[in-house]
Coordinates of C-alpha atoms in Angstrom, one line a residue:
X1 CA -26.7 15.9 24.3
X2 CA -24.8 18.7 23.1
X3 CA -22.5 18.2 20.0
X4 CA -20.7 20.4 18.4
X5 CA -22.1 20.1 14.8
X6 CA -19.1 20.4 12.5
X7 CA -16.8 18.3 14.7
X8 CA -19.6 15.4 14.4
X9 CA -20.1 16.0 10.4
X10 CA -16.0 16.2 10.4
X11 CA -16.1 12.9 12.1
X12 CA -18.9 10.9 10.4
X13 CA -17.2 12.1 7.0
X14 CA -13.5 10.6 8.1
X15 CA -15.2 7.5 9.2
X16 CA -16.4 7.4 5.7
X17 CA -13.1 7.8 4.7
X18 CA -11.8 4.9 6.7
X19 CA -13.5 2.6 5.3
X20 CA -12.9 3.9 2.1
X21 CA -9.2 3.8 2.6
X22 CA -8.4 1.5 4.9
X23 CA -7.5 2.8 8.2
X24 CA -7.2 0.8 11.6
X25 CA -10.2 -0.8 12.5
X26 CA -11.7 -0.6 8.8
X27 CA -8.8 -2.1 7.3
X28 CA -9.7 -6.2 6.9
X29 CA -10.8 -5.6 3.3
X30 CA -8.0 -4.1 1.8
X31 CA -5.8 -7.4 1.9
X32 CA -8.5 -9.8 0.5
X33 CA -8.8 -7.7 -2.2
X34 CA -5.8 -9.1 -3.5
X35 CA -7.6 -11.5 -4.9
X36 CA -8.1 -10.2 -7.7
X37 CA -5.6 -9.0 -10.8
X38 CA -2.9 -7.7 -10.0
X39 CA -3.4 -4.8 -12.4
X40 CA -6.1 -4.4 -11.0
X41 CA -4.9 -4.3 -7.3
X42 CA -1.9 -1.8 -8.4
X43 CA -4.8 0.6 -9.8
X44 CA -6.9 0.4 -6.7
X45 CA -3.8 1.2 -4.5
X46 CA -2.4 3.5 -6.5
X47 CA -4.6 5.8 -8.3
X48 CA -8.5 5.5 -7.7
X49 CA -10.2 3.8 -4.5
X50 CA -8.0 3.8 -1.4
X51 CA -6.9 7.0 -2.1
X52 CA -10.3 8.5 -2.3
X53 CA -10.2 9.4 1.6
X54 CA -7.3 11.3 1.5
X55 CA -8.9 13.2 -1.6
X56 CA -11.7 13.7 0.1
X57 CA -10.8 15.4 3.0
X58 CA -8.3 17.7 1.5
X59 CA -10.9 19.1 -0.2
X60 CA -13.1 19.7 2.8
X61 CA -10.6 21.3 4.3
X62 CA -12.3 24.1 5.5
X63 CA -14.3 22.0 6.9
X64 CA -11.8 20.4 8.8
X65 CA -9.6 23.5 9.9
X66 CA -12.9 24.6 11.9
X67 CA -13.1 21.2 14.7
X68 CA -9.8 20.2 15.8
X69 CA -11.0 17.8 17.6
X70 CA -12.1 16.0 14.0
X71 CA -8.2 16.5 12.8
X72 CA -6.7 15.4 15.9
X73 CA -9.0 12.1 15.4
X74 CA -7.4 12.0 11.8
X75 CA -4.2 12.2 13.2
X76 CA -4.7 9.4 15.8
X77 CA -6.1 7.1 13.1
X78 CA -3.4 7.9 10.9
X79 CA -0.4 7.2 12.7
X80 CA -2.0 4.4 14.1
X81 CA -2.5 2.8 10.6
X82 CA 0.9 3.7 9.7
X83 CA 2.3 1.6 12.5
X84 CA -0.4 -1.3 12.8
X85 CA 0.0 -2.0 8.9
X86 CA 3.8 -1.8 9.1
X87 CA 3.7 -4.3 12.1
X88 CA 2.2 -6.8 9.9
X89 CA 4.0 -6.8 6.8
X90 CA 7.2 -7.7 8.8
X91 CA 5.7 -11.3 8.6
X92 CA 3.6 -11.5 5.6
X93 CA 5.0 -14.4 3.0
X94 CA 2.7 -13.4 -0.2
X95 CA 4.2 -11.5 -2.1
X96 CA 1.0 -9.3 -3.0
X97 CA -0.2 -8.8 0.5
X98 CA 3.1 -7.4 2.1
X99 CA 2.6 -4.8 -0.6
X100 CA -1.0 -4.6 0.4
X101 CA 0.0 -4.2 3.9
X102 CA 2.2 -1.7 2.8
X103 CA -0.4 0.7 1.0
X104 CA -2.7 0.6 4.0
X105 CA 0.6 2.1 6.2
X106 CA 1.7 5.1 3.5
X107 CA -2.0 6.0 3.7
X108 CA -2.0 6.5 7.2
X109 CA 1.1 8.9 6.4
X110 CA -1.6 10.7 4.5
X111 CA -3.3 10.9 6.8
X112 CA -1.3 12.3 9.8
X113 CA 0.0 15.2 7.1
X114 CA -3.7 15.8 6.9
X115 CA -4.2 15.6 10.3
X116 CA -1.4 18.4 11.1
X117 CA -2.9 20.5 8.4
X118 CA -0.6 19.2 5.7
X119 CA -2.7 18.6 3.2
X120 CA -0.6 19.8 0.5
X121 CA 2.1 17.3 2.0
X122 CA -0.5 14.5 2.2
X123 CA -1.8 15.0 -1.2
X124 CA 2.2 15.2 -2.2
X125 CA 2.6 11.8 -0.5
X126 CA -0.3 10.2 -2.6
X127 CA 0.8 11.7 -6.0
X128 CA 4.5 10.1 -5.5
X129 CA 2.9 7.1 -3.6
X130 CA 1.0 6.2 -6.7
X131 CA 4.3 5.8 -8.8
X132 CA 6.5 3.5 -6.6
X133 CA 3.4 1.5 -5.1
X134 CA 1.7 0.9 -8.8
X135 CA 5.8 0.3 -9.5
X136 CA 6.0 -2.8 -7.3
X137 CA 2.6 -4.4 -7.9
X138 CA 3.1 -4.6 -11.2
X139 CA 6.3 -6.0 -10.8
X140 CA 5.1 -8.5 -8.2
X141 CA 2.7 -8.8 -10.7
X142 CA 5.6 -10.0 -13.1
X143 CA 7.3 -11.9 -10.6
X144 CA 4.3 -13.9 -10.1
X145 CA 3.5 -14.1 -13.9
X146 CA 7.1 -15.4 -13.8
X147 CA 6.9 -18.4 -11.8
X148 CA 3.5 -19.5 -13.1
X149 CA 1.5 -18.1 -10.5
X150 CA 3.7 -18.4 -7.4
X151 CA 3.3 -16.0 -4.7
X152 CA 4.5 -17.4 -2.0
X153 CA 7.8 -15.9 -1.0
X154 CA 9.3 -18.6 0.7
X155 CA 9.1 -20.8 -2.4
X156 CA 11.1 -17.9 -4.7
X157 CA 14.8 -16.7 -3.9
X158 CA 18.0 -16.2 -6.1
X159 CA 15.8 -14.5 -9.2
X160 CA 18.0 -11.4 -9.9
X161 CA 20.1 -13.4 -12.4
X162 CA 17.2 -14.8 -14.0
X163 CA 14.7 -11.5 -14.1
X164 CA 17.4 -8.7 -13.5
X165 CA 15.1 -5.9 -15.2
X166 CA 12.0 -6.8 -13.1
X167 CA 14.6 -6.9 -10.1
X168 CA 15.7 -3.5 -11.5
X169 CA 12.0 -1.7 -11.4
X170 CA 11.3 -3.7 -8.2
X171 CA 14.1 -1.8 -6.7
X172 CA 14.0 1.5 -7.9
X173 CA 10.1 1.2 -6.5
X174 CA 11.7 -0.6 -2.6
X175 CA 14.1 2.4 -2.6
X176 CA 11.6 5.2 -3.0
X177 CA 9.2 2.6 -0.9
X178 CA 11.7 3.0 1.9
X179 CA 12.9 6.7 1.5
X180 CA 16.1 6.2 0.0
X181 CA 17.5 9.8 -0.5
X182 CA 16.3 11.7 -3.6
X183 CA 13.6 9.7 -4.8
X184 CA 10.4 10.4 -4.6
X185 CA 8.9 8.6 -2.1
X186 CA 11.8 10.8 0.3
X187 CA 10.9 13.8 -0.2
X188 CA 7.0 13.3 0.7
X189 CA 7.6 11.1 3.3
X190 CA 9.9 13.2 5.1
X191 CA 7.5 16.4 4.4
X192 CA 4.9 14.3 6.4
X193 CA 6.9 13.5 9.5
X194 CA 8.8 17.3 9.8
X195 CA 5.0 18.8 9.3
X196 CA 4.3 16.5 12.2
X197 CA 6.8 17.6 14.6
X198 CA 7.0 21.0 13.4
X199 CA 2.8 20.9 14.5
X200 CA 4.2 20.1 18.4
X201 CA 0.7 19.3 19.9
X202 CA 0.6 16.3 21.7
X203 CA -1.2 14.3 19.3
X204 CA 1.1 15.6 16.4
X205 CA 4.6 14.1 18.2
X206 CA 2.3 10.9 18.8
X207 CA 1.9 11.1 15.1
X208 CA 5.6 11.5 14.8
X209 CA 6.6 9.0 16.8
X210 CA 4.8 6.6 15.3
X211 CA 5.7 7.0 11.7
X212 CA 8.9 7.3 12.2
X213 CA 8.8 4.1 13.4
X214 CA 7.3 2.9 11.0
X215 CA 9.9 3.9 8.4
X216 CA 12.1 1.4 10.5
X217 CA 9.7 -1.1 10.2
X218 CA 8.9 -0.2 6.4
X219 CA 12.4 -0.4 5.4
X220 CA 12.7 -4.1 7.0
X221 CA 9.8 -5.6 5.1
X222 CA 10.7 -4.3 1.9
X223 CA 14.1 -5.0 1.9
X224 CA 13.0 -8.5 3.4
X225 CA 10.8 -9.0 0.2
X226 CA 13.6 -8.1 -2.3
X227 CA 15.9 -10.4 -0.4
X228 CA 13.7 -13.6 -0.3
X229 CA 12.6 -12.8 -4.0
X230 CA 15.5 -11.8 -5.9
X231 CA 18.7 -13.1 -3.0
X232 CA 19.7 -16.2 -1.7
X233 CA 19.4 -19.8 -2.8
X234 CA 16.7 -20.6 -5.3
X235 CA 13.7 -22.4 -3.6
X236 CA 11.8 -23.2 -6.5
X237 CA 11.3 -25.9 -8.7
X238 CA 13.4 -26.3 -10.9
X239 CA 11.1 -26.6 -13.6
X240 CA 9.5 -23.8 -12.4
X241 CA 12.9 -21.6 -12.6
X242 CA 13.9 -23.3 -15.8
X243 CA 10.6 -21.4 -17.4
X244 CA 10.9 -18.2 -15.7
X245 CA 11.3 -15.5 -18.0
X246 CA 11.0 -11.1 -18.1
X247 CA 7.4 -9.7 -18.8
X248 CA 6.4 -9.1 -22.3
X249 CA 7.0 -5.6 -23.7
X250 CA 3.5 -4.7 -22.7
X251 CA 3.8 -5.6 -19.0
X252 CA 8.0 -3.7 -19.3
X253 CA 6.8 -0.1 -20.5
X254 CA 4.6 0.5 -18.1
X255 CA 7.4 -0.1 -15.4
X256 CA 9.8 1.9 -16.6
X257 CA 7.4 4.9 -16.9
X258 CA 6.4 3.9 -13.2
X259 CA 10.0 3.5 -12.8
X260 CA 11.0 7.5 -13.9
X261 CA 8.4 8.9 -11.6
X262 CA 9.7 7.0 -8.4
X263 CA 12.4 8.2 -9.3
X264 CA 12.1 11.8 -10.6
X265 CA 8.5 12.9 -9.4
X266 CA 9.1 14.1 -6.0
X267 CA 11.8 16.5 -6.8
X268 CA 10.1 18.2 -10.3
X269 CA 7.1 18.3 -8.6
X270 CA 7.6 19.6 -5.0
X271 CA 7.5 23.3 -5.5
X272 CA 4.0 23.1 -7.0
X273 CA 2.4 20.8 -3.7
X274 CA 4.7 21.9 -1.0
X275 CA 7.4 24.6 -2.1
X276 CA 7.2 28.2 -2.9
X277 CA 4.0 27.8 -5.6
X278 CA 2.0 26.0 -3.6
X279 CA -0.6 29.1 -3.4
X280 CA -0.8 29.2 -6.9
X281 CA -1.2 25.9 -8.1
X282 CA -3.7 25.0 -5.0
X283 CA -5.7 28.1 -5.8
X284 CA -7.7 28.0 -2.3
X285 CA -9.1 24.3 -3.4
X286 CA -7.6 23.2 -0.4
X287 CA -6.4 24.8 3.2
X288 CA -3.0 26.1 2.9
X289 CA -0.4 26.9 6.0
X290 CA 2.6 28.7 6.3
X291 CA 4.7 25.9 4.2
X292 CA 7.8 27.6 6.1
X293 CA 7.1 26.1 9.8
X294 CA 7.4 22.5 8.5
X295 CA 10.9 23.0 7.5
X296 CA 11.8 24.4 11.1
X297 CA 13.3 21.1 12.4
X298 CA 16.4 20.3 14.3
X299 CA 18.8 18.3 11.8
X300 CA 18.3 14.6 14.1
X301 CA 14.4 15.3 13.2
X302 CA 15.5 15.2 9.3
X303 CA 17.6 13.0 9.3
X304 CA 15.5 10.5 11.3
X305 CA 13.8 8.6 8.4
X306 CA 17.0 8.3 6.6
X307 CA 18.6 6.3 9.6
X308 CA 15.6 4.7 9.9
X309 CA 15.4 3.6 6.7
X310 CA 19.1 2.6 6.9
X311 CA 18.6 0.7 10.3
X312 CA 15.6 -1.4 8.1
X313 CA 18.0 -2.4 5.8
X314 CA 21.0 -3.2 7.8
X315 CA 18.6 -5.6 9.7
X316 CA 16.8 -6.9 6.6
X317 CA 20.4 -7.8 5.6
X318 CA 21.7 -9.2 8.5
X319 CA 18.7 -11.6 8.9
X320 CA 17.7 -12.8 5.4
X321 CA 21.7 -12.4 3.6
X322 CA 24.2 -12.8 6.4
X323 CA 22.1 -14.9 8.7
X324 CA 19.3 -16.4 7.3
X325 CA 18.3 -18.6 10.5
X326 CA 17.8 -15.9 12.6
X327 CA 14.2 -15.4 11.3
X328 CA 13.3 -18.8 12.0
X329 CA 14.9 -18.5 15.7
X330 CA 13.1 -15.3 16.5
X331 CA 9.8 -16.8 15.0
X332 CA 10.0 -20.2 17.2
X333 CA 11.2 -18.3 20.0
X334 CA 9.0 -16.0 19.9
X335 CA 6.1 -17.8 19.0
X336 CA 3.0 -15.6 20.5
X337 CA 4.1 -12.6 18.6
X338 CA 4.7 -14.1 15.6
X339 CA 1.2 -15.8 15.6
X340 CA -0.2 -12.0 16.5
X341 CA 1.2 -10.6 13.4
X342 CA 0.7 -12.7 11.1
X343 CA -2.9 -13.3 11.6
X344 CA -2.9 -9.3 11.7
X345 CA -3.5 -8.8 15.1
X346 CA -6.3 -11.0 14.9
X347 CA -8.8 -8.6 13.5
X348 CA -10.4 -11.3 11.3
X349 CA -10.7 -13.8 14.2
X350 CA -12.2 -10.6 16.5
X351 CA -14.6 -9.0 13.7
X352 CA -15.9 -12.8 13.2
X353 CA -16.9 -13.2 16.4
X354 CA -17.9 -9.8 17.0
X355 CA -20.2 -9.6 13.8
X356 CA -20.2 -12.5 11.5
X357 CA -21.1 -15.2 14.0
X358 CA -23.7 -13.6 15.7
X359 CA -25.3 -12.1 12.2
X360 CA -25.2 -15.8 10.5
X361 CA -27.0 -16.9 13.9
X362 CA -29.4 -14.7 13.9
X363 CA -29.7 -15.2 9.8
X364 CA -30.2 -19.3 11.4
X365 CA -32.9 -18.2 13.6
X366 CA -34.8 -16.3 11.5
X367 CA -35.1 -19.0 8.4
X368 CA -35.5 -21.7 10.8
X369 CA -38.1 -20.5 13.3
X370 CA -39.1 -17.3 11.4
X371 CA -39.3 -18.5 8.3
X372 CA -39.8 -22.1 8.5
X373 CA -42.2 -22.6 11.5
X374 CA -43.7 -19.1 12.1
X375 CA -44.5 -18.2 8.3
X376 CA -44.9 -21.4 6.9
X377 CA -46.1 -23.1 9.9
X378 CA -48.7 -21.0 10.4
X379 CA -49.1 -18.5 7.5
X380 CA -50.4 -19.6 4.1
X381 CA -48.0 -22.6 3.9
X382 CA -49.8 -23.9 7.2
X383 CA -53.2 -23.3 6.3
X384 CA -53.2 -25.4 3.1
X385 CA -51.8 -28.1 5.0
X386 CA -54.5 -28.0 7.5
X387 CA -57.5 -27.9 4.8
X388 CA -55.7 -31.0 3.0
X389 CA -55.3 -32.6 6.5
X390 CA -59.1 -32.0 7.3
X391 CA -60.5 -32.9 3.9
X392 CA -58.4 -36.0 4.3
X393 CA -60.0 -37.1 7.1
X394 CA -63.7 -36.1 5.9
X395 CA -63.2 -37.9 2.4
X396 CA -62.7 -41.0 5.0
X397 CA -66.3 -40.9 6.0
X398 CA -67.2 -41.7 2.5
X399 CA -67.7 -45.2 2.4
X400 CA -70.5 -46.0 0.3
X401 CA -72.7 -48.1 2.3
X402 CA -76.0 -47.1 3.2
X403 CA -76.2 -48.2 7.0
X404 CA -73.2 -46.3 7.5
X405 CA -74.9 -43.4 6.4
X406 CA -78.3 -44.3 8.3
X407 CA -75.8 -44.4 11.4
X408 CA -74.9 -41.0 11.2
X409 CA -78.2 -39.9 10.4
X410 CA -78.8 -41.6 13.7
X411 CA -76.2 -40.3 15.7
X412 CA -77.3 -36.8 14.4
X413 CA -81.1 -36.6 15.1
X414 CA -79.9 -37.6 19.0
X415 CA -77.5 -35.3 19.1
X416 CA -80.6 -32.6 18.0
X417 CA -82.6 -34.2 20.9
X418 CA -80.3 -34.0 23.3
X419 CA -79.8 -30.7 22.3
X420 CA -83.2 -29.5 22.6
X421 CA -83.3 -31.3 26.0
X422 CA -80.9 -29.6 27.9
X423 CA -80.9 -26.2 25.9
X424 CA -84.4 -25.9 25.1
X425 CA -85.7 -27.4 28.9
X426 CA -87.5 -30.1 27.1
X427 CA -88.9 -31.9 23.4
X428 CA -90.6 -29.2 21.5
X429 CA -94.5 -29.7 20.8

């Protein structure tokens, strides 16, 4: 079979990278890990593991410029990601996990940048990524630390008057989240989606397509979180909401610091990762390309995640502020979709079927007949047994009495004779 060998190395290292941050197909960890803290989870998401793909292949660059094949697979996985991810936090009702949901997609913005031969743009995206996504975990982080541990969003509602400065940072982080103009998240996301149709391969507009899309549908689910957190009528308890109170000082500084660079970031710091000193700050660490062809876009291709952001949010409004049944219509109506993504296009149903099943199975098999009856039945665990069963049965033929050692005496001297007789063709003299 002939390969070529830096397209396979190119590929093998982004599979690495998918697992390591998240992509389609690779992605089931990345909301269990919620579990944990949710300082925690905003430092994972944020600043050290997830983002550890993208790093990595920006910086093999080189590498990648040489096997197109490896970057249009990069791109594929990307935009895929982007829109998957997005699909599924339209239903999600912990707060944590929409969030989740929504880290997995903004990487697979990285991703297609990367893919196009952004990589200035999809490192840009990360840095300004880190601000609003660390921004609104920590303040679900307060919203939960608020209501005693409460994460459910269907149980929370009508908060703004009662935590109006974590409703504050939670919306400076949704705008920049959703692209609001002039924040951060803005300017590197619509980097990302010009580079892609600027690119014009086929697998670059499928790369567009799909994350501006996904802009719709990333609007819509943060908007629907802020709604059903902070809007609304209250749906907890009222104990619950009697008790509910801002985060300490300690928990409030390191929002508002999160808070400036959603904000603020993405303009100070574009010239350096995508503007006119990119060559100088880069200094050849990674691949850069004439930063000039990604701003060659018709006007409807800039403008086209601002009205999809604004499209997210006048739907977001119009189901969970003006209409609030309408979810629960579209949801019983449409009951097979609903089910799909909110059991994340049953991945975890598929992969334990696929792989945990059979693997626990086989585990079965080989403790049961491998273990149990092959090595102990006959190995050293089955030997003993058959030496205690044997001596068992000899200590039995010590009775005691003498005629009962005379009889086998007996039995024994004819069994010689007979022996003799037949073997030997007769008695010996």
């Amino acid at each position: 079979m002939q390969v070529d060998v830096l397209t396979l190395i190119c590929l093998l290292l982004f599979v690495g990278a998918m697992g390591k941050s998240a992509q389609f197909l690779l992605h089931t960890w990345l909301p269990d890990a919620m579990e944990g803290p949710t300082p925690v989870s905003a430092l994972i998401h944020a600043a050290t593991m997830v983002t550890a793909g993208v790093f990595m292949v920006a910086r093999l660059s080189p590498l990648f410029e040489l096997a197109p094949i490896a970057l249009g697979f990069v791109t594929f996985i990307g935009a895929t990601t982007a829109f998957f991810a997005a699909t599924v936090g339209l239903v999600q009702n912990d707060i944590k996990r929409v969030v989740a949901y929504s880290t997995c997609s903004q990487l697979g913005y990285m991703f297609v940048a990367e893919g196009v031969g952004g990589y200035g743009a999809g490192i840009f995206h990360l840095f300004t990524h880190a601000f609003f996504k660390a921004l609104l975990f920590l303040g679900a982080g307060a919203v939960i630390h608020a209501l005693h541990h409460q994460q459910d969003m269907r149980r929370m509602g009508a908060l703004r008057k009662v935590l109006p400065f974590t409703w504050a940072m939670m919306l400076i982080g949704t705008l920049s989240l959703t692209g609001f103009p002039f924040t951060s998240g803005f300017v590197s996301k619509d980097a990302i989606i010009e580079a892609a149709y600027a690119t014009g391969t086929p697998i670059a507009m499928y790369g567009f397509v799909l994350t501006s899309v996904a802009a719709l549908l990333t609007s819509f689910y943060s908007w629907r979180l802020m709604f059903l957190t902070f809007e609304g009528k209250p749906r907890e308890k009222p104990e619950v909401l009697e008790r509910a109170h801002e985060p300490p000082w300690t928990m409030g500084v390191p929002l508002v610091i999160l808070a400036i660079g959603s904000l603020l970031a993405g303009a100070v710091f574009m010239h350096f990762f995508i503007g006119g000193d990119e060559v100088s700050f880069w200094r050849g660490s990674l691949v850069i390309h004439a930063a000039e062809a990604h701003h060659e876009v018709p006007i409807l291709v800039m403008l086209t995640p601002t009205l999809a952001m604004a499209a997210g949010f006048a739907v977001a409004w119009y189901f969970y502020i003006t209409n609030p049944l309408v979810p629960f219509g579209l949801a019983k109506r449409f009951r097979g979709a609903y089910q799909f993504l909110l059991n994340a296009w049953y991945f975890d149903a598929l992969y334990d079927g696929i792989f945990v099943r059979p693997a626990k199975r086989l585990g079965r098999f080989l403790w049961k007949v491998g273990d149990g009856t092959i090595i102990d039945g006959l190995g050293p665990d089955g030997v003993a047994a058959r030496v205690i069963d044997i001596t068992n049965r000899v200590v039995q033929l010590q009775s005691g009495y003498i005629y009962h050692y005379a009889f086998v005496m007996l039995v024994g001297v004819a069994l010689l004779i007979t022996y003799f007789i037949f073997a030997g063709g007769g008695l010996p003299r």
